[in-house]
Coordinates of N, CA and C in Angstrom, one line a residue:
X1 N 108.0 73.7 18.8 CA 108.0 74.5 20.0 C 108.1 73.5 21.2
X2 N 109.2 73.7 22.0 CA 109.6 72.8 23.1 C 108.0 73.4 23.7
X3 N 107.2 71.7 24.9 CA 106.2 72.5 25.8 C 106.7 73.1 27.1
X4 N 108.1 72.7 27.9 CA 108.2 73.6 28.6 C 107.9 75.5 28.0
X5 N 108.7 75.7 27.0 CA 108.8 77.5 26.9 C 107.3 77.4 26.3
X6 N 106.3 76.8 25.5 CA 105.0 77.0 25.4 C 104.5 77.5 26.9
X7 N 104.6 76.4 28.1 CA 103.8 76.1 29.2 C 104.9 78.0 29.4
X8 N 105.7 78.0 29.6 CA 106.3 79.5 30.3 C 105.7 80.9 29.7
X9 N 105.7 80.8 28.9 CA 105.0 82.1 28.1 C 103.4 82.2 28.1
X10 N 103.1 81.4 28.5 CA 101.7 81.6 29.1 C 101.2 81.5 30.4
X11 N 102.7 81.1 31.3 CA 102.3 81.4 32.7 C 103.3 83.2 33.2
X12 N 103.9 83.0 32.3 CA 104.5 84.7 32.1 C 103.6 85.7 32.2
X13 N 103.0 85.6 30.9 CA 101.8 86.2 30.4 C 100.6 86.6 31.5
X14 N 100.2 85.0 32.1 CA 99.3 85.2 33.4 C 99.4 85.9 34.3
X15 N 100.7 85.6 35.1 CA 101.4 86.8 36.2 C 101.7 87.9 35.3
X16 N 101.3 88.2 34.5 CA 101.9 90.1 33.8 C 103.2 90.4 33.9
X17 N 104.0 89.2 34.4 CA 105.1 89.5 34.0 C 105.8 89.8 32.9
X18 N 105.2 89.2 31.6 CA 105.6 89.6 30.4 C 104.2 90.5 30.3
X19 N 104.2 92.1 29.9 CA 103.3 93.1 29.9 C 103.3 93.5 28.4
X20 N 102.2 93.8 28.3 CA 102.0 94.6 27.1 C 101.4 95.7 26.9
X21 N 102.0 96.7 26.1 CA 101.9 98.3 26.1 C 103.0 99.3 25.1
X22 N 103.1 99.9 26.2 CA 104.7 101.0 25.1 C 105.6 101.0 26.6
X23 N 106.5 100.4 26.1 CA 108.2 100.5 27.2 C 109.1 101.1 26.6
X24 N 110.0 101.7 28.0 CA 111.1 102.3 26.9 C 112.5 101.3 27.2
X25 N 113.0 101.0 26.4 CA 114.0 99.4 27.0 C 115.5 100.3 27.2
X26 N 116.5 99.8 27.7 CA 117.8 100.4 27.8 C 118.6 101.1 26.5
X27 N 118.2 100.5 25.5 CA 118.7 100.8 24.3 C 117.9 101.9 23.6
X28 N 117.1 102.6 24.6 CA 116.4 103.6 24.3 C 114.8 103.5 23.0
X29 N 115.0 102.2 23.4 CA 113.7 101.8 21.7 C 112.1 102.0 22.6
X30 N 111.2 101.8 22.2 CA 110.0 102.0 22.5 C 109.3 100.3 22.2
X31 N 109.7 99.3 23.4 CA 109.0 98.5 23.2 C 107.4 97.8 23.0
X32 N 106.6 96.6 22.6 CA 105.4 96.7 22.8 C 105.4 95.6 24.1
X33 N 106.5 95.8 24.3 CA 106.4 94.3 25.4 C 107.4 94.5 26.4
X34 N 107.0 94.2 28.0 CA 108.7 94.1 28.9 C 108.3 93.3 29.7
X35 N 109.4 92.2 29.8 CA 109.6 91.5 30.6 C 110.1 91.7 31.9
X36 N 109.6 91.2 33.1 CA 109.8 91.6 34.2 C 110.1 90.5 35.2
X37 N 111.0 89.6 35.1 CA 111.1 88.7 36.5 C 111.2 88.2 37.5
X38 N 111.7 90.1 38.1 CA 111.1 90.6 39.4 C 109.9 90.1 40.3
X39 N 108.7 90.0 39.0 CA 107.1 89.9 39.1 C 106.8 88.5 39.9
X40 N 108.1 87.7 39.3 CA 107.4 86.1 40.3 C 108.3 86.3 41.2
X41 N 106.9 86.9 42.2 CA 107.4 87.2 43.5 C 106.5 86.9 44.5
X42 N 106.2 85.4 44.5 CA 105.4 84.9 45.8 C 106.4 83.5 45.5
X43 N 106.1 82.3 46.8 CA 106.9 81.2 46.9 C 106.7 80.3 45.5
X44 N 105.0 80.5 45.3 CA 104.8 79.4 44.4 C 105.3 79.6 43.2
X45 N 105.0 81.2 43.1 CA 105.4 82.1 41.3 C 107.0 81.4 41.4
X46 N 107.6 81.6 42.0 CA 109.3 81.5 42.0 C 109.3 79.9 41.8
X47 N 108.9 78.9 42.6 CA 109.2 77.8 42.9 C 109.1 77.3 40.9
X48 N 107.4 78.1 40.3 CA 107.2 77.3 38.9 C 108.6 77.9 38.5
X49 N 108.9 79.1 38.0 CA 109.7 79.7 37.6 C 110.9 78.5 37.6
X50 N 111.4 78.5 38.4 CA 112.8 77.5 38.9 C 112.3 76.2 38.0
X51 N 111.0 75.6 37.8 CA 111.2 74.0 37.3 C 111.4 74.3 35.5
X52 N 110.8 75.6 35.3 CA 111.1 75.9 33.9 C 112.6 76.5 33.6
X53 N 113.4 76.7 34.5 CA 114.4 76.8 34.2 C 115.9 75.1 34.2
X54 N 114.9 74.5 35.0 CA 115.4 73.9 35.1 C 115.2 72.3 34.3
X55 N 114.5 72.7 33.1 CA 113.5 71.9 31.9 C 114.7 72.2 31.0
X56 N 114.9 73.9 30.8 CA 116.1 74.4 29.9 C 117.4 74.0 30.0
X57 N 117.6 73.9 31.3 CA 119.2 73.8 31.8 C 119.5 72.1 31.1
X58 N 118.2 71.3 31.7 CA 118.4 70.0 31.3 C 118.4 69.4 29.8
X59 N 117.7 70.9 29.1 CA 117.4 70.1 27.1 C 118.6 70.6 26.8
X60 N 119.0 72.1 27.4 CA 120.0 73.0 26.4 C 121.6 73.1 27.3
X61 N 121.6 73.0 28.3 CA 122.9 73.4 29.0 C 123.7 73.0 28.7
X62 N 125.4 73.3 28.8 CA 126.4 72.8 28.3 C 126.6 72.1 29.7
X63 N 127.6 70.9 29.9 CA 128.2 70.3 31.0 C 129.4 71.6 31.8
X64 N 127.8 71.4 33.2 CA 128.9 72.5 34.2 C 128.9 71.7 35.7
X65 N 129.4 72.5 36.3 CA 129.8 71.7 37.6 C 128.9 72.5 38.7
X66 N 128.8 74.0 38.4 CA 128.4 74.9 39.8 C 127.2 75.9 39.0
X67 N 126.2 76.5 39.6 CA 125.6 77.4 39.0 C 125.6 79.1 40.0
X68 N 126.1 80.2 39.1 CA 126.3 81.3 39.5 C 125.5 82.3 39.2
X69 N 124.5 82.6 40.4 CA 123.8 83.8 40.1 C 124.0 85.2 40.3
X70 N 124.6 86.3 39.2 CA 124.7 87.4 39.6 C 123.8 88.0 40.8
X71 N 124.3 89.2 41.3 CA 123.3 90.0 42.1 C 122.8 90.9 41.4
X72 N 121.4 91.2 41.6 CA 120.6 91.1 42.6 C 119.7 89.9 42.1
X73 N 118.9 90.2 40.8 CA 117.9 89.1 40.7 C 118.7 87.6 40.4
X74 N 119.8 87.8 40.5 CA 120.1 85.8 40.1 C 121.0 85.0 41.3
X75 N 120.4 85.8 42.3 CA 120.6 85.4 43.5 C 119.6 84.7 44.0
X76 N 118.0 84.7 43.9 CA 117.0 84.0 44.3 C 116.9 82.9 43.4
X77 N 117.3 83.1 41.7 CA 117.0 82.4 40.7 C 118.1 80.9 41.1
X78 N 119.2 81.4 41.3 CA 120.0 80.3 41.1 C 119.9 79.6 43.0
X79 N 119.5 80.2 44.2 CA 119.3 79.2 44.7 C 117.6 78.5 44.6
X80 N 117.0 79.3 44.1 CA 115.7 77.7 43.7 C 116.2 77.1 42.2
X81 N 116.7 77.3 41.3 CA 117.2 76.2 40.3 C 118.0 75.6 41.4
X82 N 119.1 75.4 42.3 CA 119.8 74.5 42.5 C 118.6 73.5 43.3
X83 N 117.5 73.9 44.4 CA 117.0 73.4 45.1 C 116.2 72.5 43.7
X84 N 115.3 73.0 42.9 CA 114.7 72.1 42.1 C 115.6 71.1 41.1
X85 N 116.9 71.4 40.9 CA 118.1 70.3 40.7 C 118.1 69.1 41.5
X86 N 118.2 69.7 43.0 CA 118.3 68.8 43.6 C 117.3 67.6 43.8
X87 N 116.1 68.6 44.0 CA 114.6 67.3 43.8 C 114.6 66.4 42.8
X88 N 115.7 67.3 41.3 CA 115.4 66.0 40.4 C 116.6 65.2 40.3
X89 N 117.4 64.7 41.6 CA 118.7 63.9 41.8 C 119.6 64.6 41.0
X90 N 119.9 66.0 40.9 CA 121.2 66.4 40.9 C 121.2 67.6 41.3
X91 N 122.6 67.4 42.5 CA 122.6 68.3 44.0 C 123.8 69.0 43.2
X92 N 123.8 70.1 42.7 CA 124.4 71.3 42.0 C 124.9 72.5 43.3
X93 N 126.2 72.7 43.0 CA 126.5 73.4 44.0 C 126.2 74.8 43.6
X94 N 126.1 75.9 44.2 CA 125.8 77.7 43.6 C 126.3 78.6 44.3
X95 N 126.5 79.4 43.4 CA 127.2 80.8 44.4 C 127.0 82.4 43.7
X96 N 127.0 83.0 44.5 CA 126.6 84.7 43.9 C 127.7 85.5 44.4
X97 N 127.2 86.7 43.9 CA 128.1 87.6 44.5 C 127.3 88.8 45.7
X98 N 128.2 89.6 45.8 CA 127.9 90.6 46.8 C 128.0 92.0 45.6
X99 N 127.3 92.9 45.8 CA 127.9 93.8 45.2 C 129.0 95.0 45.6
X100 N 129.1 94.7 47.1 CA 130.0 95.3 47.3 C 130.8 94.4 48.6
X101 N 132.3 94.6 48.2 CA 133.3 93.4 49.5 C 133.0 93.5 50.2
X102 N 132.9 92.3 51.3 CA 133.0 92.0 52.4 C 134.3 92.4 53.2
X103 N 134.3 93.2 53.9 CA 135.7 93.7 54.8 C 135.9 93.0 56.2
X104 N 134.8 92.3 56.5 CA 134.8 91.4 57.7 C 134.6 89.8 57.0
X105 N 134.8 89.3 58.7 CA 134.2 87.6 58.7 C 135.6 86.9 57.2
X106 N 134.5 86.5 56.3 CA 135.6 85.7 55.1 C 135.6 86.9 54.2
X107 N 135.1 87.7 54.0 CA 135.4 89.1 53.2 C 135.7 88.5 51.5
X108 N 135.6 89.2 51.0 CA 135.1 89.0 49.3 C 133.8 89.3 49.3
X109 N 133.7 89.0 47.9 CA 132.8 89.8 47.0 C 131.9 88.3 46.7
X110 N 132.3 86.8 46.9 CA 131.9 85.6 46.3 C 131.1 85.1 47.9
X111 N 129.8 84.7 47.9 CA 129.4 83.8 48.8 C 128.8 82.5 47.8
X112 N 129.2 81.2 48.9 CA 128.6 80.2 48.4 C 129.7 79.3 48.2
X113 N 129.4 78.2 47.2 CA 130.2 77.3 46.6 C 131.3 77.9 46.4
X114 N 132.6 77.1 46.4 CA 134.1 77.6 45.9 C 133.6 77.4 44.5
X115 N 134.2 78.5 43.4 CA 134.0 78.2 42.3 C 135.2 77.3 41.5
X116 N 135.9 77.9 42.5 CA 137.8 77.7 41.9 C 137.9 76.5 41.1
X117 N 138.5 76.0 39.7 CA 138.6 75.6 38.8 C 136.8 74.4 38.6
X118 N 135.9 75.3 39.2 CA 134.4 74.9 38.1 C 134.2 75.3 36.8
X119 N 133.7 74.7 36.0 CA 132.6 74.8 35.0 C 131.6 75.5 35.5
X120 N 131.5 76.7 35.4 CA 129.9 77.7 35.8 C 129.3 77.8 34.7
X121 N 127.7 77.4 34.8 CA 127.0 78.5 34.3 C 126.3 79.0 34.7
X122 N 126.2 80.4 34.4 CA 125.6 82.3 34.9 C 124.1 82.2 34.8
X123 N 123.2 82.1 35.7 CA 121.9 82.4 35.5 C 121.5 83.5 35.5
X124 N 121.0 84.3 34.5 CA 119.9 85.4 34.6 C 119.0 85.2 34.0
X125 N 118.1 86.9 34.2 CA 116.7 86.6 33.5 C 116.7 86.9 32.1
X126 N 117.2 87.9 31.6 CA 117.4 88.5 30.3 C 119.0 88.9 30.1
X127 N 118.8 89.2 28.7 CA 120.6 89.9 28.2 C 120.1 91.0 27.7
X128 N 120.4 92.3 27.9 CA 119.9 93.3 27.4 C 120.8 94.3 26.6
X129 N 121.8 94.4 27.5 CA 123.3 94.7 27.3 C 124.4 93.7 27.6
X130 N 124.5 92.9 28.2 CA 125.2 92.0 28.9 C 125.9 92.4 29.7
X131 N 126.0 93.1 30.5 CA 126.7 94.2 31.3 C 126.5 93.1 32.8
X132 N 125.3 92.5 32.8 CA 125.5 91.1 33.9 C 126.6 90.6 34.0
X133 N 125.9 89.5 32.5 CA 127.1 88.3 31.8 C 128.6 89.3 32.2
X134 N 129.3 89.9 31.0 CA 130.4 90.6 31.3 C 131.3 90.7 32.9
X135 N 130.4 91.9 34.3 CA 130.5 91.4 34.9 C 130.6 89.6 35.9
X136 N 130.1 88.9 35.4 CA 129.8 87.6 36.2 C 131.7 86.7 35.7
X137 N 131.8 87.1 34.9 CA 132.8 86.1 33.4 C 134.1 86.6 34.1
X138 N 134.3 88.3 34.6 CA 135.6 89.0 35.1 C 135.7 88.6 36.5
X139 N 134.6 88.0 37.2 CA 134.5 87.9 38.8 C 135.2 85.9 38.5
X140 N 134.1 85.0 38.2 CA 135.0 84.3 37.4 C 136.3 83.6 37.3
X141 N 136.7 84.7 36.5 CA 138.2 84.4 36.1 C 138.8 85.1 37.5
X142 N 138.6 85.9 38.0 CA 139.8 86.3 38.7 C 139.2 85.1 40.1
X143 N 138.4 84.4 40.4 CA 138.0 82.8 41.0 C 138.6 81.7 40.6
X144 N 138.9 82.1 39.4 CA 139.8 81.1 38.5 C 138.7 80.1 38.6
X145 N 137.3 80.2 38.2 CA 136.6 79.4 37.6 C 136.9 79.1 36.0
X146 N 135.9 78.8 35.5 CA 135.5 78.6 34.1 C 134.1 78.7 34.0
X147 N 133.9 79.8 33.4 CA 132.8 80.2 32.9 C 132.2 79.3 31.3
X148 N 131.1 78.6 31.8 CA 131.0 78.1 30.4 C 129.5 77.6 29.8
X149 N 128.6 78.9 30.4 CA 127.6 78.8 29.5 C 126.9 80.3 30.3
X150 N 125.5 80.7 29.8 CA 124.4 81.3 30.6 C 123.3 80.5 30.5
X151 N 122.3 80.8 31.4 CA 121.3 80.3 31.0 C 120.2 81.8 31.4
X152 N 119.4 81.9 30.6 CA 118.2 82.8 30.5 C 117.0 82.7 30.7
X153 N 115.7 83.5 30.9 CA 114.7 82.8 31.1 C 113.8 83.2 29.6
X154 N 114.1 84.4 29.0 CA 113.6 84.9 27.7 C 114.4 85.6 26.7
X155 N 114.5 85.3 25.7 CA 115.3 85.5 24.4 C 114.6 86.5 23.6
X156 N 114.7 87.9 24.0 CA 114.5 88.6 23.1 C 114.2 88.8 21.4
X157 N 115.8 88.0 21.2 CA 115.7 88.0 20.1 C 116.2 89.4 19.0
X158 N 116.5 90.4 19.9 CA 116.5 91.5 19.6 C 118.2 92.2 19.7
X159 N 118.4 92.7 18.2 CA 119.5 93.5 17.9 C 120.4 94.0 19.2
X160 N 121.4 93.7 19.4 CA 121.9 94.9 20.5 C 123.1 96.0 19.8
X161 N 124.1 95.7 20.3 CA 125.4 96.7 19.8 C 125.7 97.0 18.3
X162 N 125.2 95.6 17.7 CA 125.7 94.8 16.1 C 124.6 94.4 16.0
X163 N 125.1 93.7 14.5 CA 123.4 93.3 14.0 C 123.2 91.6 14.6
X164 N 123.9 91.5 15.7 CA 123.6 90.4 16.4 C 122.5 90.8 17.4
X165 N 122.5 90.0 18.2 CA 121.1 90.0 19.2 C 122.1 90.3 20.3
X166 N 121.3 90.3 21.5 CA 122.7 90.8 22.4 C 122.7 89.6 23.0
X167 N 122.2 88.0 23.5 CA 122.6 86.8 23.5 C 123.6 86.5 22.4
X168 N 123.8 87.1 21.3 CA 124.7 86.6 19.9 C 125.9 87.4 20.3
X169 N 125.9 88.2 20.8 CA 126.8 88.9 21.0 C 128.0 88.1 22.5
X170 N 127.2 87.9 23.2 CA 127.7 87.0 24.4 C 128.4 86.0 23.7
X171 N 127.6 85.3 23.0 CA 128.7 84.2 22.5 C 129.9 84.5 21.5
X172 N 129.3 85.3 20.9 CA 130.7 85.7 20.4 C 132.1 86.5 20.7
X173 N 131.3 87.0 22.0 CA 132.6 87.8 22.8 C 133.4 87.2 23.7
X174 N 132.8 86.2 24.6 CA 132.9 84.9 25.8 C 132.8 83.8 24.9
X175 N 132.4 83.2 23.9 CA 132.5 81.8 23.3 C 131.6 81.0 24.0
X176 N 130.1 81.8 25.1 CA 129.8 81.3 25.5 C 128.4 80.8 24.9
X177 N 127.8 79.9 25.1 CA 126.6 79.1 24.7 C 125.6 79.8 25.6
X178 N 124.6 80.4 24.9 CA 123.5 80.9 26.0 C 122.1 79.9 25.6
X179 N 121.4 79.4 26.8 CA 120.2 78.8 26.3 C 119.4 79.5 27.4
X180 N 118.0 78.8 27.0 CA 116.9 79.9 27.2 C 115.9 79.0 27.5
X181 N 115.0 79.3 28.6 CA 113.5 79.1 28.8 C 112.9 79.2 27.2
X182 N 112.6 80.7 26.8 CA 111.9 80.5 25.6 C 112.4 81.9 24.9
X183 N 111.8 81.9 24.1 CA 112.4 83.1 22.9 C 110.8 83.7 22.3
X184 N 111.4 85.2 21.5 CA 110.5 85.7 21.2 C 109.5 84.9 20.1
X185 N 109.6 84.0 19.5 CA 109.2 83.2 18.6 C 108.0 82.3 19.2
X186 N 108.3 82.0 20.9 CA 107.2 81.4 21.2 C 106.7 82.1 22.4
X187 N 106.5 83.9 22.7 CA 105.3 84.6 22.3 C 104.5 85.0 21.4
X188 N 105.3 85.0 19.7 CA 104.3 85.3 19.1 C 103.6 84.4 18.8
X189 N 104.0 83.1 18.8 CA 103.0 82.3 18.5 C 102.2 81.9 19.8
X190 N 102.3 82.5 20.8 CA 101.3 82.3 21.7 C 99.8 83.5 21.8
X191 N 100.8 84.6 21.1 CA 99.5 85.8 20.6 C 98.8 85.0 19.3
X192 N 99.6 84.4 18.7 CA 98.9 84.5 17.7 C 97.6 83.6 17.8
X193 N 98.1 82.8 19.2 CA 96.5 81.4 19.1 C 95.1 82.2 19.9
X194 N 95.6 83.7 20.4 CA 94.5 84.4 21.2 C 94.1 85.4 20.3
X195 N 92.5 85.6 19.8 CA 91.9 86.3 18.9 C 92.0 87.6 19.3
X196 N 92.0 87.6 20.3 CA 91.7 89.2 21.5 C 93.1 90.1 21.6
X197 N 94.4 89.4 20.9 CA 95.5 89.8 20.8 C 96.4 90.1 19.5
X198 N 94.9 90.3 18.3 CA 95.4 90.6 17.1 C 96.2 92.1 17.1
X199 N 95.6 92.8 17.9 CA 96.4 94.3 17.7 C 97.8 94.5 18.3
X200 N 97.9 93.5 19.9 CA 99.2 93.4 20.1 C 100.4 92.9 19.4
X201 N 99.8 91.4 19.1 CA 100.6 90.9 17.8 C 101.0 91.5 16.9
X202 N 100.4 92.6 16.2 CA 100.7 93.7 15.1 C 101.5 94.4 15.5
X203 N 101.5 94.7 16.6 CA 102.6 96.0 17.4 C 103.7 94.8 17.4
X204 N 103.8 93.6 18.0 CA 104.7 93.2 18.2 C 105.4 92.8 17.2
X205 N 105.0 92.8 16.2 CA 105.7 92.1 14.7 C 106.3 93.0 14.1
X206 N 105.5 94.3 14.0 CA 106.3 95.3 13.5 C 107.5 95.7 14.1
X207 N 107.7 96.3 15.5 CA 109.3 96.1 16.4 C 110.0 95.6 15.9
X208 N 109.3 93.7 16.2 CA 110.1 92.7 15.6 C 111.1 93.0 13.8
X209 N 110.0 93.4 13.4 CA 110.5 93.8 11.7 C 111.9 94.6 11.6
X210 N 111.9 95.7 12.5 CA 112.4 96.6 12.9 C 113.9 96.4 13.9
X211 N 113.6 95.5 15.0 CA 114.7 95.7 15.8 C 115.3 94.1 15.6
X212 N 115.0 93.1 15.1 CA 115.0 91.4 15.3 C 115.5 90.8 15.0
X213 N 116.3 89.9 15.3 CA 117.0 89.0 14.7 C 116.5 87.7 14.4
X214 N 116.8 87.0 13.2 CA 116.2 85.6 12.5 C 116.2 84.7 13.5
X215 N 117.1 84.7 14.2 CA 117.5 82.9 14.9 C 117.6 83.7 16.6
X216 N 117.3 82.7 17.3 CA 117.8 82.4 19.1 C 119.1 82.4 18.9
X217 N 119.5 83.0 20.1 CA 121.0 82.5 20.6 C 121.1 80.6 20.5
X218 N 122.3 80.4 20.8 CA 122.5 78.9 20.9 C 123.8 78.4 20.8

């Protein structure tokens, strides 16, 4: 277990951002767990957030030139990754979108860095559907960028369309490489070191049995 995604899933956990209970997830299943990364929503919550993504970017990321955060939530994410890039000597250019065009001023749908023939990779928090990713890859190409990785903050791990995960599914629809903060593999083993979380663990394993896939994206 890498100790960045150790150190994340128990500062997750702290802020309740990763919750535990019964959810109901997009794919209509009855989760014991949801992720929320909305939740790091004070300077400091966000600022940790950003150095743990930016631990990932540096073990797992493919060589890119620009970082693109969808709207809404990978608009805050990807300008503190670029600012915590830059603290650690590399000044990474970023850009997002609008969700709806600009008809004034420079008008488009793109603020930020030119992407035009970059190496991007797409920051979000989760892949649920990919319906993010998807959109980010068609905006992209018609920038005549190059879309050529995601990065995530948590890896479900979990079945989507196929008997892939829906990070497995990204790669094999885009060719793209998704890397991750951390994956479901190091929550459960972070339940499993807390005695007081034997009955969640059980909920959570069983799902797992049920909806999961063997391996992380990668």
């Amino acid at each position: 277990m890498s100790d960045f995604a150790d150190r994340f899933v128990a500062f997750a956990v702290e802020r309740q951002v990763i919750r535990f209970g019964e959810f109901r997830t997009k794919a209509g299943r009855w989760s014991p767990y949801f992720f929320n990364a909305g939740l790091f929503n004070t300077g400091a919550a966000l600022a940790t957030l950003c150095e743990f993504y930016a631990d990932a970017i540096e073990a797992q990321a493919p060589p890119f030139d620009l970082l693109f955060g969808p709207a809404y939530k990978g608009i805050p994410l990807v300008a503190g990754i670029a600012l915590t890039l830059a603290r650690r000597g590399r000044d990474v250019p970023f850009a997002y979108n609008r969700k709806e065009a600009k008809d004034h001023g420079e008008g488009g749908v793109l603020v930020g860095a030119d992407p035009r023939g970059k190496r991007v990779l797409i920051v979000d928090d989760v892949i649920s559907a990919g319906t993010s990713v998807r959109e980010s890859v068609v905006l992209l190409d018609q920038a005549q960028a190059i879309p050529a990785g995601v990065v995530i903050a948590l890896d479900r791990m979990e079945r989507g369309q196929t008997e892939l995960s829906a990070t497995q599914e990204v790669t094999r629809q885009w060719g793209l490489p998704v890397c991750c903060v951390a994956t479901l593999d190091h929550l459960v083993v972070h339940l499993a070191r807390d005695s007081t979380q034997v009955e969640t663990l059980g909920r959570l394993q069983a799902y797992r049995q049920q909806y999961g896939v063997s391996t992380p994206a990668g």
